[in-house]
Tab-separated table of C-alpha atoms in Angstrom:
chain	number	residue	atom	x	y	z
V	1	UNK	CA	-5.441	-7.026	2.295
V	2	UNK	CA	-6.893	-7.440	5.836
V	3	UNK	CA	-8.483	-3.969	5.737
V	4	UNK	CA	-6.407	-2.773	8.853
V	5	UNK	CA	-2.933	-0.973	8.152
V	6	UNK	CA	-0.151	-3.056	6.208
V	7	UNK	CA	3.742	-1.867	6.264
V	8	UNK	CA	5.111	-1.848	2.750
V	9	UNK	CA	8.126	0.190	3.656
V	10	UNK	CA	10.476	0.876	6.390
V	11	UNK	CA	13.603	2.701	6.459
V	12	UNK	CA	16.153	3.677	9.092
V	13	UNK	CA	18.616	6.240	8.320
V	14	UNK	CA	19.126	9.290	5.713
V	15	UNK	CA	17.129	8.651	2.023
V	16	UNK	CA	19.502	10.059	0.265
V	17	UNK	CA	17.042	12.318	-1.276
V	18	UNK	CA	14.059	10.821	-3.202
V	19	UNK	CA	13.488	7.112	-2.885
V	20	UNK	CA	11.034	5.594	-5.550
V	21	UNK	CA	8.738	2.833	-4.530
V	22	UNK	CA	6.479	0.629	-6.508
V	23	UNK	CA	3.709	-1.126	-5.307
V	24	UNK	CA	1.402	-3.586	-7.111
V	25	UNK	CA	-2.301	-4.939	-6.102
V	26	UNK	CA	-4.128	-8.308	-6.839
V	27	UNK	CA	-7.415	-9.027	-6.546
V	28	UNK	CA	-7.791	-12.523	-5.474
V	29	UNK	CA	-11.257	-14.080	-6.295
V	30	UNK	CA	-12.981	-17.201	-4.993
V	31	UNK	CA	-15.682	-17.541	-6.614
V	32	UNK	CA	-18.395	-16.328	-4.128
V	33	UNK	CA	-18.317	-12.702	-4.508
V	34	UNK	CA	-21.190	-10.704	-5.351
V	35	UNK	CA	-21.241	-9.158	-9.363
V	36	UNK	CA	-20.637	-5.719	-10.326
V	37	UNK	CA	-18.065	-3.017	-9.708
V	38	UNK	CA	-15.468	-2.751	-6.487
V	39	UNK	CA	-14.119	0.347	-5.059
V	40	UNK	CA	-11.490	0.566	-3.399
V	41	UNK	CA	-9.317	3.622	-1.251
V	42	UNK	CA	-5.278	3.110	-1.576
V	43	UNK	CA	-3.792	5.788	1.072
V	44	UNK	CA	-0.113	6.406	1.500
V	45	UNK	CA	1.840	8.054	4.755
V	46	UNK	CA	4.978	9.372	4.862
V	47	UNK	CA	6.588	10.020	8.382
V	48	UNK	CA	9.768	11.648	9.288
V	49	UNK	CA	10.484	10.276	12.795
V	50	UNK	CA	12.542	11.953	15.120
């Protein structure tokens, strides 16, 4: 992630009621990070456009 907002989903049109979505993470590691625990904030949006 690049820490600025990422579009996962995009959709143009009627749902057709609900719409399941699945989204996985990774954690890539190099090597030079620091040890001990991450946190991390995951928020979703949902907009109805006119």
């Amino acid at each position: 992630m690049t820490g600025t907002p990422q579009m996962v989903f995009s959709n143009v049109g009627p749902s057709g009621g609900w719409l399941p979505l699945n989204i996985e993470f990774a954690l890539d590691l190099t090597g030079a990070e620091a040890g001990g625990s991450y946190l991390f904030d995951v928020a979703f949006t949902a907009l109805v456009l006119p």
